CSV table of C-alpha atoms and ligand atoms in Angstrom, one decimal:
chain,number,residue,atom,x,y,z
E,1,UNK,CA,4.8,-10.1,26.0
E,2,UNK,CA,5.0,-11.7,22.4
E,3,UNK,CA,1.9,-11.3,20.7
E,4,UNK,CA,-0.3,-12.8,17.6
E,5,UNK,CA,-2.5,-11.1,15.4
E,6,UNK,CA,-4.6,-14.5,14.1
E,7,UNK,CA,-6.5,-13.3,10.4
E,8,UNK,CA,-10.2,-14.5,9.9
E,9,UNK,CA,-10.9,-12.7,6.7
E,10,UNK,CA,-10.0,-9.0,8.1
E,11,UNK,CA,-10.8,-9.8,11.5
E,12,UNK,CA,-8.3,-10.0,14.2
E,13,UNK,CA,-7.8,-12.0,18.0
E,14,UNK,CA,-4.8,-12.2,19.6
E,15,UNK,CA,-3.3,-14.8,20.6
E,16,UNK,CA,0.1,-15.7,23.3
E,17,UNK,CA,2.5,-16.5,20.5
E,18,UNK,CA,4.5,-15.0,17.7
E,19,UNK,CA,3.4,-11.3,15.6
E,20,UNK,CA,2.9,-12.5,12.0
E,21,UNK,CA,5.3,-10.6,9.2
E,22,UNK,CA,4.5,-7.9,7.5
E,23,UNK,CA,3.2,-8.0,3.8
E,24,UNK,CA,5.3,-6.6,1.4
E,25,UNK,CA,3.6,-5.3,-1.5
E,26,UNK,CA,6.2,-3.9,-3.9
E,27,UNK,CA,5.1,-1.1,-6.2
E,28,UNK,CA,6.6,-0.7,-9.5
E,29,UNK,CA,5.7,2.6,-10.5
E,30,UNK,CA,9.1,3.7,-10.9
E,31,UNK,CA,10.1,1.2,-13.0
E,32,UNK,CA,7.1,1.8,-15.8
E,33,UNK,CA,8.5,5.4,-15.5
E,34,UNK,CA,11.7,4.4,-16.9
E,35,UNK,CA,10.0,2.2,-19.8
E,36,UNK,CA,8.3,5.4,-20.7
E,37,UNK,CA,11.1,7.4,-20.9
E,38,UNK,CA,12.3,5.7,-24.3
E,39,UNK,CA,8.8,4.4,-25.3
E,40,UNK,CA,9.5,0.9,-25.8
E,41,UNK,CA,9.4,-2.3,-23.0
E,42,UNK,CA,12.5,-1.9,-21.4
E,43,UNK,CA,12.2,-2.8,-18.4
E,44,UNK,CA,9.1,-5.1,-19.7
E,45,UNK,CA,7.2,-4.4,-16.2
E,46,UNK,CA,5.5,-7.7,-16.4
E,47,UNK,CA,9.3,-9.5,-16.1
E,48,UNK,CA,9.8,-7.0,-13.1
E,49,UNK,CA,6.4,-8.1,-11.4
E,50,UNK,CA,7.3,-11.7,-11.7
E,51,UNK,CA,10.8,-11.1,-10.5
E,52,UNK,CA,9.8,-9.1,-7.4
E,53,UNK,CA,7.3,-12.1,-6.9
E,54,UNK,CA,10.3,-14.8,-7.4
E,55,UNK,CA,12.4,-12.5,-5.2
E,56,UNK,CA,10.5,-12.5,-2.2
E,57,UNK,CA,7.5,-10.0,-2.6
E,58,UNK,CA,4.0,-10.6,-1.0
E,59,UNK,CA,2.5,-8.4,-3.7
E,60,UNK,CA,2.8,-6.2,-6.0
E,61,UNK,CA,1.1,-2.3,-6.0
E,62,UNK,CA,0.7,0.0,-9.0
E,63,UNK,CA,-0.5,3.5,-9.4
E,64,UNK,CA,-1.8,4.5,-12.5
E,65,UNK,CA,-2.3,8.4,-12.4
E,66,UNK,CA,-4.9,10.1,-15.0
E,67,UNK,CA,-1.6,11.1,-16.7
E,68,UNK,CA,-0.4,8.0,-17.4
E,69,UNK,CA,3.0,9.0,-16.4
E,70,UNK,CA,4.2,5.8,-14.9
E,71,UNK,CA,2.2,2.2,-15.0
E,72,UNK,CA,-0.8,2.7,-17.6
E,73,UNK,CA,-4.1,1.6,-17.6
E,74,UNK,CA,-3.4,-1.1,-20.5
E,75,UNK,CA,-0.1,-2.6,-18.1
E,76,UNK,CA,-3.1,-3.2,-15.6
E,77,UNK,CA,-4.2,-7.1,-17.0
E,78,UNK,CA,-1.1,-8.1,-18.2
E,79,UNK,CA,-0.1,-7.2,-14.7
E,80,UNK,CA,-3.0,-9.4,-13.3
E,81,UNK,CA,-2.4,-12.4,-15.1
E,82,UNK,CA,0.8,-12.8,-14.2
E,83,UNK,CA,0.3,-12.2,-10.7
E,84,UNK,CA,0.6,-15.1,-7.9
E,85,UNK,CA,0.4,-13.4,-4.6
E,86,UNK,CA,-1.5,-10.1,-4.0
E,87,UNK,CA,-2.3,-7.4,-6.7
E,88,UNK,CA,-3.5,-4.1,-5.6
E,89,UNK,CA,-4.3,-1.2,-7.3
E,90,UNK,CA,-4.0,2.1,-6.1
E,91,UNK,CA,-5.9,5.5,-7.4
E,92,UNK,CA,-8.0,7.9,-7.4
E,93,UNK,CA,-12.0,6.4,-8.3
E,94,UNK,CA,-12.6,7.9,-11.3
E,95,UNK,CA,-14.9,6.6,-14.3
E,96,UNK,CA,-11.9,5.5,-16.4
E,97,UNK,CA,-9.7,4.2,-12.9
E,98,UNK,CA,-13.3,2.3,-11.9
E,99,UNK,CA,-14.2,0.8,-14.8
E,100,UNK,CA,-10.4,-0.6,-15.5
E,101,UNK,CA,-10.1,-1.8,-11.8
E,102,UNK,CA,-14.0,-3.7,-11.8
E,103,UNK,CA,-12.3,-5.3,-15.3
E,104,UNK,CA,-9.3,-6.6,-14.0
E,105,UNK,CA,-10.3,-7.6,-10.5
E,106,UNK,CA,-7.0,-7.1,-8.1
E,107,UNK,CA,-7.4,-8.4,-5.0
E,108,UNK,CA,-7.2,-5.5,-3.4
E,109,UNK,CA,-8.1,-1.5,-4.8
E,110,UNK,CA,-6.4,1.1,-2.4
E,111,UNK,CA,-8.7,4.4,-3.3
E,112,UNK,CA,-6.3,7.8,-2.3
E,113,UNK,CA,-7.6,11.3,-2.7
E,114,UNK,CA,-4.9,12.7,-5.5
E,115,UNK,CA,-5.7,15.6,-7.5
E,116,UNK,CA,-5.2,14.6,-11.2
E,117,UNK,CA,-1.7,15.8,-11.6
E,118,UNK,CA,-0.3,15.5,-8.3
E,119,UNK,CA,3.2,14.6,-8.0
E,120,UNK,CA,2.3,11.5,-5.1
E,121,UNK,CA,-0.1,10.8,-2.7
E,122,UNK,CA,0.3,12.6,0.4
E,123,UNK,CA,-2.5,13.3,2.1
E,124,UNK,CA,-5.3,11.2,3.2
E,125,UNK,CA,-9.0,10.7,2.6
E,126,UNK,CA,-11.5,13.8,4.0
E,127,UNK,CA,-14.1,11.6,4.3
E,128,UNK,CA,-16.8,13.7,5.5
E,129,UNK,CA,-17.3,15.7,2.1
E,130,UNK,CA,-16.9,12.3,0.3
E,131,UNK,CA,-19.1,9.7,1.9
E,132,UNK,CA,-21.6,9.8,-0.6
E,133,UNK,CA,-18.4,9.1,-3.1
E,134,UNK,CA,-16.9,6.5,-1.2
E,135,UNK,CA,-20.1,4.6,0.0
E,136,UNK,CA,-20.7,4.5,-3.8
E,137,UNK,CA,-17.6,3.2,-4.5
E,138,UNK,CA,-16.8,0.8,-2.2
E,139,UNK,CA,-19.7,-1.7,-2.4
E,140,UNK,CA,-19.6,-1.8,-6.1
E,141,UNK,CA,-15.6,-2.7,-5.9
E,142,UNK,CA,-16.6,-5.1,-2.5
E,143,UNK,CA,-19.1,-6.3,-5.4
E,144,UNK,CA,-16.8,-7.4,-7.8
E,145,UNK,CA,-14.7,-9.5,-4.9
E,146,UNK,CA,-12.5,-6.6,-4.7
E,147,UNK,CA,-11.2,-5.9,-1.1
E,148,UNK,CA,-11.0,-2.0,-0.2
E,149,UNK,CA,-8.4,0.0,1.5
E,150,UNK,CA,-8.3,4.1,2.3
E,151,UNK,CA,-5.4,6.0,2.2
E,152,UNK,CA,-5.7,8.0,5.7
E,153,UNK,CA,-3.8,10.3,7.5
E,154,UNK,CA,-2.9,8.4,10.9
E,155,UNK,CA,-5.4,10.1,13.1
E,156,UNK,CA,-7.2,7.8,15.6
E,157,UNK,CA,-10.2,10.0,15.2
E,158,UNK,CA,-11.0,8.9,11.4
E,159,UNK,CA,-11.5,5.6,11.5
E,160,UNK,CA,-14.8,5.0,12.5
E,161,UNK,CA,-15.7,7.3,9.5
E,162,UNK,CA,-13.6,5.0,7.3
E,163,UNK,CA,-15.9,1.9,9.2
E,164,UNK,CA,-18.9,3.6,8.0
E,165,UNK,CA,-18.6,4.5,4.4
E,166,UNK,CA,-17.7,0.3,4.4
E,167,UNK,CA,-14.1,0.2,3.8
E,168,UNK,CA,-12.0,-3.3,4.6
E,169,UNK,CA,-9.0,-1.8,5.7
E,170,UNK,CA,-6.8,1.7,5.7
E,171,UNK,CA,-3.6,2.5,4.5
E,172,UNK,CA,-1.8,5.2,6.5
E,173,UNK,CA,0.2,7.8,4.5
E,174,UNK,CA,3.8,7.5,6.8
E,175,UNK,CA,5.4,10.1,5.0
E,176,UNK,CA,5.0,12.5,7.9
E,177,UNK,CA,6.4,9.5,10.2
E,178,UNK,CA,9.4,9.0,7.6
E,179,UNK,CA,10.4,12.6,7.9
E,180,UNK,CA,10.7,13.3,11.9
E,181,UNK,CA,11.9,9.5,12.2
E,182,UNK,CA,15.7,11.0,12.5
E,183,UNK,CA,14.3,13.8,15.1
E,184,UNK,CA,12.1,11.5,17.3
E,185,UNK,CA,10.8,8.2,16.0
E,186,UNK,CA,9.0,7.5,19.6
E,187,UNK,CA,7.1,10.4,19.0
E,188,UNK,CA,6.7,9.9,15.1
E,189,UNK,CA,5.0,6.4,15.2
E,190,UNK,CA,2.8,7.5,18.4
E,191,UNK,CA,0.0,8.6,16.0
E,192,UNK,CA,0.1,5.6,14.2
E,193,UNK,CA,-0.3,3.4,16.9
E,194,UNK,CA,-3.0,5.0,18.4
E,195,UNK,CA,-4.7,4.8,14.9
E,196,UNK,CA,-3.7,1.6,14.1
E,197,UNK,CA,-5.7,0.0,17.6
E,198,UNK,CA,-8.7,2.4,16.6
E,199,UNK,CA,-9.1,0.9,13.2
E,200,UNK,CA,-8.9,-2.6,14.1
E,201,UNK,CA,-11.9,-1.7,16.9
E,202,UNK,CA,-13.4,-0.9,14.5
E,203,UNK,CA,-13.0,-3.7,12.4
E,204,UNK,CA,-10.1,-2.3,9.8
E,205,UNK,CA,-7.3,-4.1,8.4
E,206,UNK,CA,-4.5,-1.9,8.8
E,207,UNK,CA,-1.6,-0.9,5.4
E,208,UNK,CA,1.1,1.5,5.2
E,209,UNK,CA,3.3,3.5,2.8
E,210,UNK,CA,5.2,6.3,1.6
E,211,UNK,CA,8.4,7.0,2.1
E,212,UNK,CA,8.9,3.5,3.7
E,213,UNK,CA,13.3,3.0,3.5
E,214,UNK,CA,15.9,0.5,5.2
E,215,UNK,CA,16.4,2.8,7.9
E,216,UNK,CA,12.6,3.3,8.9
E,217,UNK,CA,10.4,0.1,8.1
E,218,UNK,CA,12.0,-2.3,10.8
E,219,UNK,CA,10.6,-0.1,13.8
E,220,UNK,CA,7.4,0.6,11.8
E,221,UNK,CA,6.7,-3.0,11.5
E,222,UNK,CA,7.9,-4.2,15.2
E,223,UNK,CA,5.8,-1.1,16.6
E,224,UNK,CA,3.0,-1.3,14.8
E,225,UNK,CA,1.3,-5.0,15.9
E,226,UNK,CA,-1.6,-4.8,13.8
E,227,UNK,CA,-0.3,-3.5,10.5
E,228,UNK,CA,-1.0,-6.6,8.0
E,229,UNK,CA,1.0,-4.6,4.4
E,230,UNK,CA,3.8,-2.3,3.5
E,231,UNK,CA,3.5,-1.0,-0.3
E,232,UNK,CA,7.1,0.8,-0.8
E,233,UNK,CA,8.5,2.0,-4.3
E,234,UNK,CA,10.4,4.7,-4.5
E,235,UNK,CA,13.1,3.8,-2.0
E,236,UNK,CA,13.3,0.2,-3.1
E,237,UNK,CA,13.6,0.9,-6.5
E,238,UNK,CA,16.3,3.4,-5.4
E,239,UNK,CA,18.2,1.0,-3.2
E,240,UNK,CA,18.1,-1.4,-6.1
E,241,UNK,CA,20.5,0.4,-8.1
E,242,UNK,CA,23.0,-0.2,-5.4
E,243,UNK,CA,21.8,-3.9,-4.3
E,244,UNK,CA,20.0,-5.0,-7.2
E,245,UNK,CA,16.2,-6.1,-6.8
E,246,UNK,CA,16.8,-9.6,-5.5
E,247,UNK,CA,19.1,-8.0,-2.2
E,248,UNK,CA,16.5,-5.3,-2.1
E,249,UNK,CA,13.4,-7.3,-1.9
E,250,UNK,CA,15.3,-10.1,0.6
E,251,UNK,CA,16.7,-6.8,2.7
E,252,UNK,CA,13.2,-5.4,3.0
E,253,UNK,CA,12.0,-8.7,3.3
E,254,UNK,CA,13.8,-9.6,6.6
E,255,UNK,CA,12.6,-5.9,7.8
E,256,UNK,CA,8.7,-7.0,7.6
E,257,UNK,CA,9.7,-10.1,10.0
E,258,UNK,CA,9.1,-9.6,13.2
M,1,PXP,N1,0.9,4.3,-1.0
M,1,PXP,C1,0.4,5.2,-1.9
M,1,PXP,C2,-1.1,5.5,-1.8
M,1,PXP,C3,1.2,5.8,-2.8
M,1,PXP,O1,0.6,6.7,-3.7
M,1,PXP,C4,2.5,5.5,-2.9
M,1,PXP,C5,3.4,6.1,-3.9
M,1,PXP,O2,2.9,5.7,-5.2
M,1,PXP,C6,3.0,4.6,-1.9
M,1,PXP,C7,2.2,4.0,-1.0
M,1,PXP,C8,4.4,4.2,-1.9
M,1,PXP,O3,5.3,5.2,-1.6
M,1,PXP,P1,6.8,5.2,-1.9
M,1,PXP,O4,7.0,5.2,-3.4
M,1,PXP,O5,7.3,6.4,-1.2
M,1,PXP,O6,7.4,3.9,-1.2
């Protein structure tokens, strides 16, 4: 049976036709890393964000760490006023990464867990010992027209936590689903889907990424019928030093179709 997922805001019915495609939210960490290298705009990372836009892209995601080590905090509304699809902002909510995020206004502010320092994001929200945190959080961003996503392990047992500290939508961390995908991918996605139907019951939009590639994102998306967004970096940036980014985007592109 062919399926629909119809939007209403973040709300979902389904419907007897045709699964929409998946987002594709392009994140360009990588390629502020290589500016900073030499210290000077090359790549300019604004160009890139347009590019990846004019290419294909349904967004575009950055990560600023407390570091700074790849997209800054001053690339943030440069990186906004350019921007013609979705923006979203990913991070860990602290004072600086709140206040920068309330300024600029993305559409769309993925909150992770990181330590400050961590090399990437690869573990999900404990949202227990953080509600207090989160529920803080998250209606001030909602506030500011902001929509909210969690980065969440894919367990269908934490969703209703991420319903109650108010949360839009969740991203799951697929990096454990990228690495066993060789072994058993039937048995790698199962988590996810079983998460993925208890967060729209519970009224959660539904995101990926990490570790998302050429070889893995096609069954993710056609498996997954209520994921909305892919944000992928590291391997698209990578495969675009083969393909270049307009083949990359339009290869991952045709991958989110479904
Ligand atoms: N989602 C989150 C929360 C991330 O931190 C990252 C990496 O910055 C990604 C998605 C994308 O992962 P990858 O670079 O492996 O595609």
């Amino acid at each position: 049976m062919v399926v629909v997922l119809v939007r209403f805001a973040d709300n979902f019915e389904i419907e007897n036709t045709v699964l929409m495609a998946v987002k594709l939210s392009v994140n360009i960490n990588k390629v502020a890393l290589i500016r900073n290298s030499r210290g000077g705009n090359l790549p300019n990372l604004q160009q890139i964000a347009i590019d990846c836009e004019k290419f294909g892209a349904d967004g575009i995601t950055v990560h600023p760490r407390p570091d700074q080590r790849h997209v800054r905090y001053d690339d943030l509304q440069a990186l906004k006023d350019v921007n013609t699809t979705e923006f979203n902002i990913e991070g860990y909510p602290n004072e600086d990464f709140l206040n920068i995020v309330k300024s600029v206004k993305p559409h769309q502010c993925t909150l992770v867990p990181d330590p400050p320092g961590v090399l990437t994001s690869d573990d999900g929200w404990d949202i227990p010992n953080n509600v207090h945190l989160l529920k803080k959080v998250i209606s001030e961003l909602q506030a500011e027209g902001i929509r909210v996503s969690l980065f969440m392990l894919p367990d269908e047992k934490l969703m209703a936590g991420a319903a109650n500290v108010g949360a839009n939508r969740v991203e799951f961390y697929t990096g454990g689903y990228a690495n066993n995908y060789e072994v058993d991918k039937e048995l790698a996605i199962s988590d996810h889907q079983l998460a993925a139907k208890a967060a729209v019951a519970h009224n959660l939009g539904v995101n990926a990424g990490h570790d998302l590639n050429l070889q893995n994102l096609k069954f993710y998306c056609e498996q997954i019928p209520e994921l909305l967004e892919v944000s992928i970096g590291h391997a698209l940036i990578s495969d675009s030093l083969y393909y270049g980014l307009q083949n990359t985007i339009m290869m991952y592109r045709k991958l989110c179709n479904r």
